[in-house]
């Protein structure tokens, strides 16, 4: 469920008609619903109710300061994957002890930054990283709290590019080697073992791979405890999928995911951390664009929009589906026809959808991409010297621009000429 509904034939974000926002900020733009963000966060809170837990929003899904602050006010923790995300989390008011630091390539500078500012735990992904963290922490007279990210060799059965828990993926340490690495970590003066971490991929539409991974983590936890390690937290990662196409997919609900967590690791007495990104932000955002031209090609009809792959790269990068709907609802019984929905960028990959059934749309008409709140704006670029797409947040009938579209001067002034030109 989200808060983007038609009222009187016009698509709204909560209580605000989208054409009003388009008139104010121009197109294309992203718009987020505070109520949807909050609702999705609370679904996870409810799913884990009664268990010690922390829901850490995976900031890489949407790191706009206002989105992060909205969730932080509700008590969310953050899962960060860079020094930049760490600093943004802090800037949004998230205390260090609610931030977990993930990622395969943390630099020593990033480690220092987080240790200095306060950190709940580092999710360590390799032995060289563990050694580096030990050194950095010792040099600061500190002990770095860690969970080792284990790779359980479970196929998440999701898109190739977002599967992370198979042995051929670059993430984590092989679960079979974990005990010996924990033994090493226990001997490091700069390291404090606090838990185990796993994250097997994104956009999972089935609970079975989670179950397989969590059971392996539970076994490992028992083994580690038997070896004398104080495992008090389990970070079970993110990855719960969302319905991108309204009509045919029904991914598991957070409540069922929570029940699975209880069933698989609930008896261990650990504090559970989860790191949902997509499920919190995905359906809390739309990308709104205008039609520039409706063009009749050789046997195909093209709807050319002012949004492009640089604004929303998921279709080009993952072959991802986004529902695309007219902002002005077509009258009941209106004829629909197949359109190739494309952007203006000079690549054939700049295609959002092929043969998508939509009504006749005239230049200037607004369309909305649904489920664009996660891995949308954060992946945008200025490719083709197109200004970075702005972001807007709605709360009830309030509208706030939470990232303005840069002016041409701002864009061009970021470049500079060498002195010989
Ligand atoms: C990407 C990522 C997440 C979030 O995944 P979603 O599919 O957005 O829930 C969580 N944890 C880690 C370590 C990640 O890399």
PDB file of C-alpha atoms in Angstrom, residues 161-349:
ATOM      1  CA  UNK A 161      23.620  -8.087 -10.374  1.00  0.00           C
ATOM      2  CA  UNK A 162      22.018  -7.964  -6.923  1.00  0.00           C
ATOM      3  CA  UNK A 163      22.675 -11.493  -5.703  1.00  0.00           C
ATOM      4  CA  UNK A 164      25.334 -11.395  -2.989  1.00  0.00           C
ATOM      5  CA  UNK A 165      25.222 -14.646  -1.020  1.00  0.00           C
ATOM      6  CA  UNK A 166      26.663 -17.237  -3.416  1.00  0.00           C
ATOM      7  CA  UNK A 167      30.248 -18.367  -3.107  1.00  0.00           C
ATOM      8  CA  UNK A 168      31.129 -16.747  -6.440  1.00  0.00           C
ATOM      9  CA  UNK A 169      29.900 -13.327  -5.211  1.00  0.00           C
ATOM     10  CA  UNK A 170      32.455 -10.867  -3.824  1.00  0.00           C
ATOM     11  CA  UNK A 171      30.736 -10.458  -0.447  1.00  0.00           C
ATOM     12  CA  UNK A 172      31.603 -11.794   2.992  1.00  0.00           C
ATOM     13  CA  UNK A 173      33.793 -14.692   4.055  1.00  0.00           C
ATOM     14  CA  UNK A 174      32.898 -18.323   3.310  1.00  0.00           C
ATOM     15  CA  UNK A 175      30.807 -19.510   6.228  1.00  0.00           C
ATOM     16  CA  UNK A 176      32.960 -22.624   6.688  1.00  0.00           C
ATOM     17  CA  UNK A 177      36.001 -20.449   7.370  1.00  0.00           C
ATOM     18  CA  UNK A 178      34.189 -18.157   9.788  1.00  0.00           C
ATOM     19  CA  UNK A 179      35.070 -19.972  13.069  1.00  0.00           C
ATOM     20  CA  UNK A 180      38.777 -19.749  12.427  1.00  0.00           C
ATOM     21  CA  UNK A 181      38.505 -16.030  11.544  1.00  0.00           C
ATOM     22  CA  UNK A 182      36.493 -15.374  14.721  1.00  0.00           C
ATOM     23  CA  UNK A 183      39.253 -17.109  16.692  1.00  0.00           C
ATOM     24  CA  UNK A 184      41.785 -14.763  15.095  1.00  0.00           C
ATOM     25  CA  UNK A 185      39.587 -11.722  15.738  1.00  0.00           C
ATOM     26  CA  UNK A 186      39.288 -12.666  19.418  1.00  0.00           C
ATOM     27  CA  UNK A 187      43.056 -12.307  19.717  1.00  0.00           C
ATOM     28  CA  UNK A 188      43.129  -8.791  18.248  1.00  0.00           C
ATOM     29  CA  UNK A 189      43.419  -5.959  20.748  1.00  0.00           C
ATOM     30  CA  UNK A 190      41.620  -3.508  18.470  1.00  0.00           C
ATOM     31  CA  UNK A 191      38.642  -5.764  17.782  1.00  0.00           C
ATOM     32  CA  UNK A 192      35.581  -6.634  19.842  1.00  0.00           C
ATOM     33  CA  UNK A 193      33.425  -9.426  18.439  1.00  0.00           C
ATOM     34  CA  UNK A 194      29.724  -8.650  18.915  1.00  0.00           C
ATOM     35  CA  UNK A 195      27.857 -10.622  16.304  1.00  0.00           C
ATOM     36  CA  UNK A 196      27.361 -12.332  12.969  1.00  0.00           C
ATOM     37  CA  UNK A 197      26.166 -10.669   9.767  1.00  0.00           C
ATOM     38  CA  UNK A 198      24.626 -11.985   6.569  1.00  0.00           C
ATOM     39  CA  UNK A 199      23.019 -10.342   3.533  1.00  0.00           C
ATOM     40  CA  UNK A 200      22.239 -12.565   0.558  1.00  0.00           C
ATOM     41  CA  UNK A 201      20.845 -10.157  -2.003  1.00  0.00           C
ATOM     42  CA  UNK A 202      18.138  -7.731  -2.954  1.00  0.00           C
ATOM     43  CA  UNK A 203      14.600  -7.927  -4.351  1.00  0.00           C
ATOM     44  CA  UNK A 204      13.982 -11.424  -2.975  1.00  0.00           C
ATOM     45  CA  UNK A 205      10.460 -12.522  -3.739  1.00  0.00           C
ATOM     46  CA  UNK A 206      10.578 -15.774  -1.800  1.00  0.00           C
ATOM     47  CA  UNK A 207      11.366 -16.477   1.867  1.00  0.00           C
ATOM     48  CA  UNK A 208      13.105 -19.822   1.240  1.00  0.00           C
ATOM     49  CA  UNK A 209      16.602 -18.401   0.566  1.00  0.00           C
ATOM     50  CA  UNK A 210      16.331 -16.272   3.730  1.00  0.00           C
ATOM     51  CA  UNK A 211      15.363 -19.372   5.673  1.00  0.00           C
ATOM     52  CA  UNK A 212      18.338 -21.344   4.348  1.00  0.00           C
ATOM     53  CA  UNK A 213      20.727 -18.492   5.188  1.00  0.00           C
ATOM     54  CA  UNK A 214      19.306 -17.778   8.659  1.00  0.00           C
ATOM     55  CA  UNK A 215      19.455 -21.467   9.621  1.00  0.00           C
ATOM     56  CA  UNK A 216      23.133 -21.536   8.653  1.00  0.00           C
ATOM     57  CA  UNK A 217      23.729 -18.399  10.719  1.00  0.00           C
ATOM     58  CA  UNK A 218      21.963 -19.998  13.690  1.00  0.00           C
ATOM     59  CA  UNK A 219      24.198 -23.089  13.444  1.00  0.00           C
ATOM     60  CA  UNK A 220      27.270 -20.905  13.176  1.00  0.00           C
ATOM     61  CA  UNK A 221      26.209 -18.886  16.205  1.00  0.00           C
ATOM     62  CA  UNK A 222      25.949 -22.042  18.319  1.00  0.00           C
ATOM     63  CA  UNK A 223      29.339 -23.187  17.122  1.00  0.00           C
ATOM     64  CA  UNK A 224      30.943 -19.813  17.821  1.00  0.00           C
ATOM     65  CA  UNK A 225      29.469 -19.692  21.304  1.00  0.00           C
ATOM     66  CA  UNK A 226      30.795 -23.174  21.965  1.00  0.00           C
ATOM     67  CA  UNK A 227      34.233 -21.815  21.035  1.00  0.00           C
ATOM     68  CA  UNK A 228      33.839 -19.053  23.596  1.00  0.00           C
ATOM     69  CA  UNK A 229      32.762 -16.120  21.410  1.00  0.00           C
ATOM     70  CA  UNK A 230      30.205 -13.722  22.806  1.00  0.00           C
ATOM     71  CA  UNK A 231      27.736 -13.530  19.922  1.00  0.00           C
ATOM     72  CA  UNK A 232      24.992 -11.176  21.068  1.00  0.00           C
ATOM     73  CA  UNK A 233      23.781  -9.656  17.806  1.00  0.00           C
ATOM     74  CA  UNK A 234      22.647 -11.130  14.526  1.00  0.00           C
ATOM     75  CA  UNK A 235      22.500  -8.796  11.555  1.00  0.00           C
ATOM     76  CA  UNK A 236      20.295 -10.517   9.001  1.00  0.00           C
ATOM     77  CA  UNK A 237      20.717  -7.938   6.225  1.00  0.00           C
ATOM     78  CA  UNK A 238      18.025  -6.595   3.936  1.00  0.00           C
ATOM     79  CA  UNK A 239      16.667  -7.777   0.645  1.00  0.00           C
ATOM     80  CA  UNK A 240      12.917  -8.215   1.013  1.00  0.00           C
ATOM     81  CA  UNK A 241      11.410  -7.548  -2.411  1.00  0.00           C
ATOM     82  CA  UNK A 242       8.563  -5.264  -3.454  1.00  0.00           C
ATOM     83  CA  UNK A 243       5.818  -5.666  -6.068  1.00  0.00           C
ATOM     84  CA  UNK A 244       7.080  -3.659  -9.051  1.00  0.00           C
ATOM     85  CA  UNK A 245       4.236  -4.827 -11.277  1.00  0.00           C
ATOM     86  CA  UNK A 246       0.984  -4.349  -9.431  1.00  0.00           C
ATOM     87  CA  UNK A 247      -0.923  -7.025 -11.229  1.00  0.00           C
ATOM     88  CA  UNK A 248       1.137 -10.187 -10.934  1.00  0.00           C
ATOM     89  CA  UNK A 249       3.662 -10.392  -8.110  1.00  0.00           C
ATOM     90  CA  UNK A 250       3.149 -10.694  -4.392  1.00  0.00           C
ATOM     91  CA  UNK A 251       6.420 -10.791  -2.455  1.00  0.00           C
ATOM     92  CA  UNK A 252       6.364 -11.950   1.172  1.00  0.00           C
ATOM     93  CA  UNK A 253       5.073  -9.540   3.796  1.00  0.00           C
ATOM     94  CA  UNK A 254       7.303  -8.125   6.547  1.00  0.00           C
ATOM     95  CA  UNK A 255       5.103  -9.917   9.087  1.00  0.00           C
ATOM     96  CA  UNK A 256       5.896 -13.309   7.532  1.00  0.00           C
ATOM     97  CA  UNK A 257       9.556 -12.350   7.279  1.00  0.00           C
ATOM     98  CA  UNK A 258       9.466 -11.479  10.997  1.00  0.00           C
ATOM     99  CA  UNK A 259       7.857 -14.832  11.793  1.00  0.00           C
ATOM    100  CA  UNK A 260      10.620 -16.558   9.842  1.00  0.00           C
ATOM    101  CA  UNK A 261      13.252 -14.686  11.860  1.00  0.00           C
ATOM    102  CA  UNK A 262      11.619 -15.801  15.110  1.00  0.00           C
ATOM    103  CA  UNK A 263      11.435 -19.373  13.878  1.00  0.00           C
ATOM    104  CA  UNK A 264      15.056 -19.574  12.683  1.00  0.00           C
ATOM    105  CA  UNK A 265      17.056 -17.503  15.170  1.00  0.00           C
ATOM    106  CA  UNK A 266      14.528 -16.496  17.831  1.00  0.00           C
ATOM    107  CA  UNK A 267      15.740 -19.041  20.394  1.00  0.00           C
ATOM    108  CA  UNK A 268      19.306 -17.716  20.449  1.00  0.00           C
ATOM    109  CA  UNK A 269      18.555 -14.700  22.630  1.00  0.00           C
ATOM    110  CA  UNK A 270      20.396 -12.361  20.275  1.00  0.00           C
ATOM    111  CA  UNK A 271      19.455  -8.827  19.416  1.00  0.00           C
ATOM    112  CA  UNK A 272      18.349  -8.927  15.785  1.00  0.00           C
ATOM    113  CA  UNK A 273      19.305  -6.266  13.275  1.00  0.00           C
ATOM    114  CA  UNK A 274      17.777  -6.047   9.822  1.00  0.00           C
ATOM    115  CA  UNK A 275      18.748  -3.737   6.976  1.00  0.00           C
ATOM    116  CA  UNK A 276      15.763  -3.176   4.687  1.00  0.00           C
ATOM    117  CA  UNK A 277      16.211  -0.535   2.006  1.00  0.00           C
ATOM    118  CA  UNK A 278      13.987  -1.193  -0.971  1.00  0.00           C
ATOM    119  CA  UNK A 279      10.914  -2.233   0.977  1.00  0.00           C
ATOM    120  CA  UNK A 280      10.932   0.962   3.022  1.00  0.00           C
ATOM    121  CA  UNK A 281      11.659   3.457   0.247  1.00  0.00           C
ATOM    122  CA  UNK A 282      10.719   1.764  -3.037  1.00  0.00           C
ATOM    123  CA  UNK A 283       6.985   2.254  -3.046  1.00  0.00           C
ATOM    124  CA  UNK A 284       7.290   5.538  -1.180  1.00  0.00           C
ATOM    125  CA  UNK A 285       8.481   7.339  -4.309  1.00  0.00           C
ATOM    126  CA  UNK A 286       7.467   8.194  -7.856  1.00  0.00           C
ATOM    127  CA  UNK A 287       9.422   9.635 -10.732  1.00  0.00           C
ATOM    128  CA  UNK A 288       7.228  12.107 -12.586  1.00  0.00           C
ATOM    129  CA  UNK A 289       8.043  13.081 -16.182  1.00  0.00           C
ATOM    130  CA  UNK A 290       6.478  14.945 -19.081  1.00  0.00           C
ATOM    131  CA  UNK A 291       5.881  13.676 -22.574  1.00  0.00           C
ATOM    132  CA  UNK A 292       8.045  15.610 -25.052  1.00  0.00           C
ATOM    133  CA  UNK A 293       6.902  13.866 -28.234  1.00  0.00           C
ATOM    134  CA  UNK A 294       4.720  10.991 -29.257  1.00  0.00           C
ATOM    135  CA  UNK A 295       6.521   9.638 -32.310  1.00  0.00           C
ATOM    136  CA  UNK A 296       5.304   7.108 -34.845  1.00  0.00           C
ATOM    137  CA  UNK A 297       8.275   4.890 -35.868  1.00  0.00           C
ATOM    138  CA  UNK A 298       8.525   2.025 -38.340  1.00  0.00           C
ATOM    139  CA  UNK A 299       5.819  -0.203 -36.899  1.00  0.00           C
ATOM    140  CA  UNK A 300       6.404   1.139 -33.363  1.00  0.00           C
ATOM    141  CA  UNK A 301       5.092   4.016 -31.365  1.00  0.00           C
ATOM    142  CA  UNK A 302       7.543   5.893 -29.145  1.00  0.00           C
ATOM    143  CA  UNK A 303       6.646   7.968 -26.144  1.00  0.00           C
ATOM    144  CA  UNK A 304       9.627  10.275 -25.635  1.00  0.00           C
ATOM    145  CA  UNK A 305       9.833  11.628 -22.095  1.00  0.00           C
ATOM    146  CA  UNK A 306      11.924  14.306 -20.440  1.00  0.00           C
ATOM    147  CA  UNK A 307      13.153  11.704 -17.930  1.00  0.00           C
ATOM    148  CA  UNK A 308      15.958   9.428 -19.026  1.00  0.00           C
ATOM    149  CA  UNK A 309      18.246   6.600 -17.939  1.00  0.00           C
ATOM    150  CA  UNK A 310      20.417   9.114 -16.095  1.00  0.00           C
ATOM    151  CA  UNK A 311      17.445   9.887 -13.825  1.00  0.00           C
ATOM    152  CA  UNK A 312      16.261   6.286 -13.329  1.00  0.00           C
ATOM    153  CA  UNK A 313      18.760   3.669 -14.421  1.00  0.00           C
ATOM    154  CA  UNK A 314      17.075   0.505 -13.157  1.00  0.00           C
ATOM    155  CA  UNK A 315      15.411  -0.446 -16.462  1.00  0.00           C
ATOM    156  CA  UNK A 316      18.700   0.000 -18.374  1.00  0.00           C
ATOM    157  CA  UNK A 317      20.854  -1.620 -15.699  1.00  0.00           C
ATOM    158  CA  UNK A 318      18.718  -4.516 -14.477  1.00  0.00           C
ATOM    159  CA  UNK A 319      16.040  -4.770 -17.150  1.00  0.00           C
ATOM    160  CA  UNK A 320      13.762  -3.690 -14.317  1.00  0.00           C
ATOM    161  CA  UNK A 321      10.044  -3.146 -14.688  1.00  0.00           C
ATOM    162  CA  UNK A 322       8.351  -0.007 -13.367  1.00  0.00           C
ATOM    163  CA  UNK A 323       4.641   0.558 -13.757  1.00  0.00           C
ATOM    164  CA  UNK A 324       4.143   3.761 -15.743  1.00  0.00           C
ATOM    165  CA  UNK A 325       0.818   5.542 -15.352  1.00  0.00           C
ATOM    166  CA  UNK A 326      -0.685   8.743 -16.730  1.00  0.00           C
ATOM    167  CA  UNK A 327      -1.073  11.415 -14.047  1.00  0.00           C
ATOM    168  CA  UNK A 328      -4.385  12.401 -15.578  1.00  0.00           C
ATOM    169  CA  UNK A 329      -6.340   9.170 -15.399  1.00  0.00           C
ATOM    170  CA  UNK A 330      -7.645   7.970 -18.750  1.00  0.00           C
ATOM    171  CA  UNK A 331     -11.450   7.862 -18.888  1.00  0.00           C
ATOM    172  CA  UNK A 332     -12.924   4.402 -18.317  1.00  0.00           C
ATOM    173  CA  UNK A 333     -12.959   2.466 -21.568  1.00  0.00           C
ATOM    174  CA  UNK A 334     -10.369   4.719 -23.242  1.00  0.00           C
ATOM    175  CA  UNK A 335      -8.385   2.942 -25.937  1.00  0.00           C
ATOM    176  CA  UNK A 336      -4.893   1.795 -24.940  1.00  0.00           C
ATOM    177  CA  UNK A 337      -2.052   1.057 -27.334  1.00  0.00           C
ATOM    178  CA  UNK A 338       1.498  -0.300 -27.069  1.00  0.00           C
ATOM    179  CA  UNK A 339       4.146   2.369 -26.559  1.00  0.00           C
ATOM    180  CA  UNK A 340       7.910   2.125 -26.292  1.00  0.00           C
ATOM    181  CA  UNK A 341       8.596   4.530 -23.440  1.00  0.00           C
ATOM    182  CA  UNK A 342      12.006   6.128 -23.884  1.00  0.00           C
ATOM    183  CA  UNK A 343      14.137   9.048 -22.750  1.00  0.00           C
ATOM    184  CA  UNK A 344      16.109  11.552 -24.830  1.00  0.00           C
ATOM    185  CA  UNK A 345      19.592  10.152 -24.061  1.00  0.00           C
ATOM    186  CA  UNK A 346      21.679   9.071 -27.044  1.00  0.00           C
ATOM    187  CA  UNK A 347      21.694   5.337 -26.256  1.00  0.00           C
ATOM    188  CA  UNK A 348      19.212   2.677 -27.218  1.00  0.00           C
ATOM    189  CA  UNK A 349      19.553   1.484 -23.625  1.00  0.00           C
TER     190      UNK A 349
END
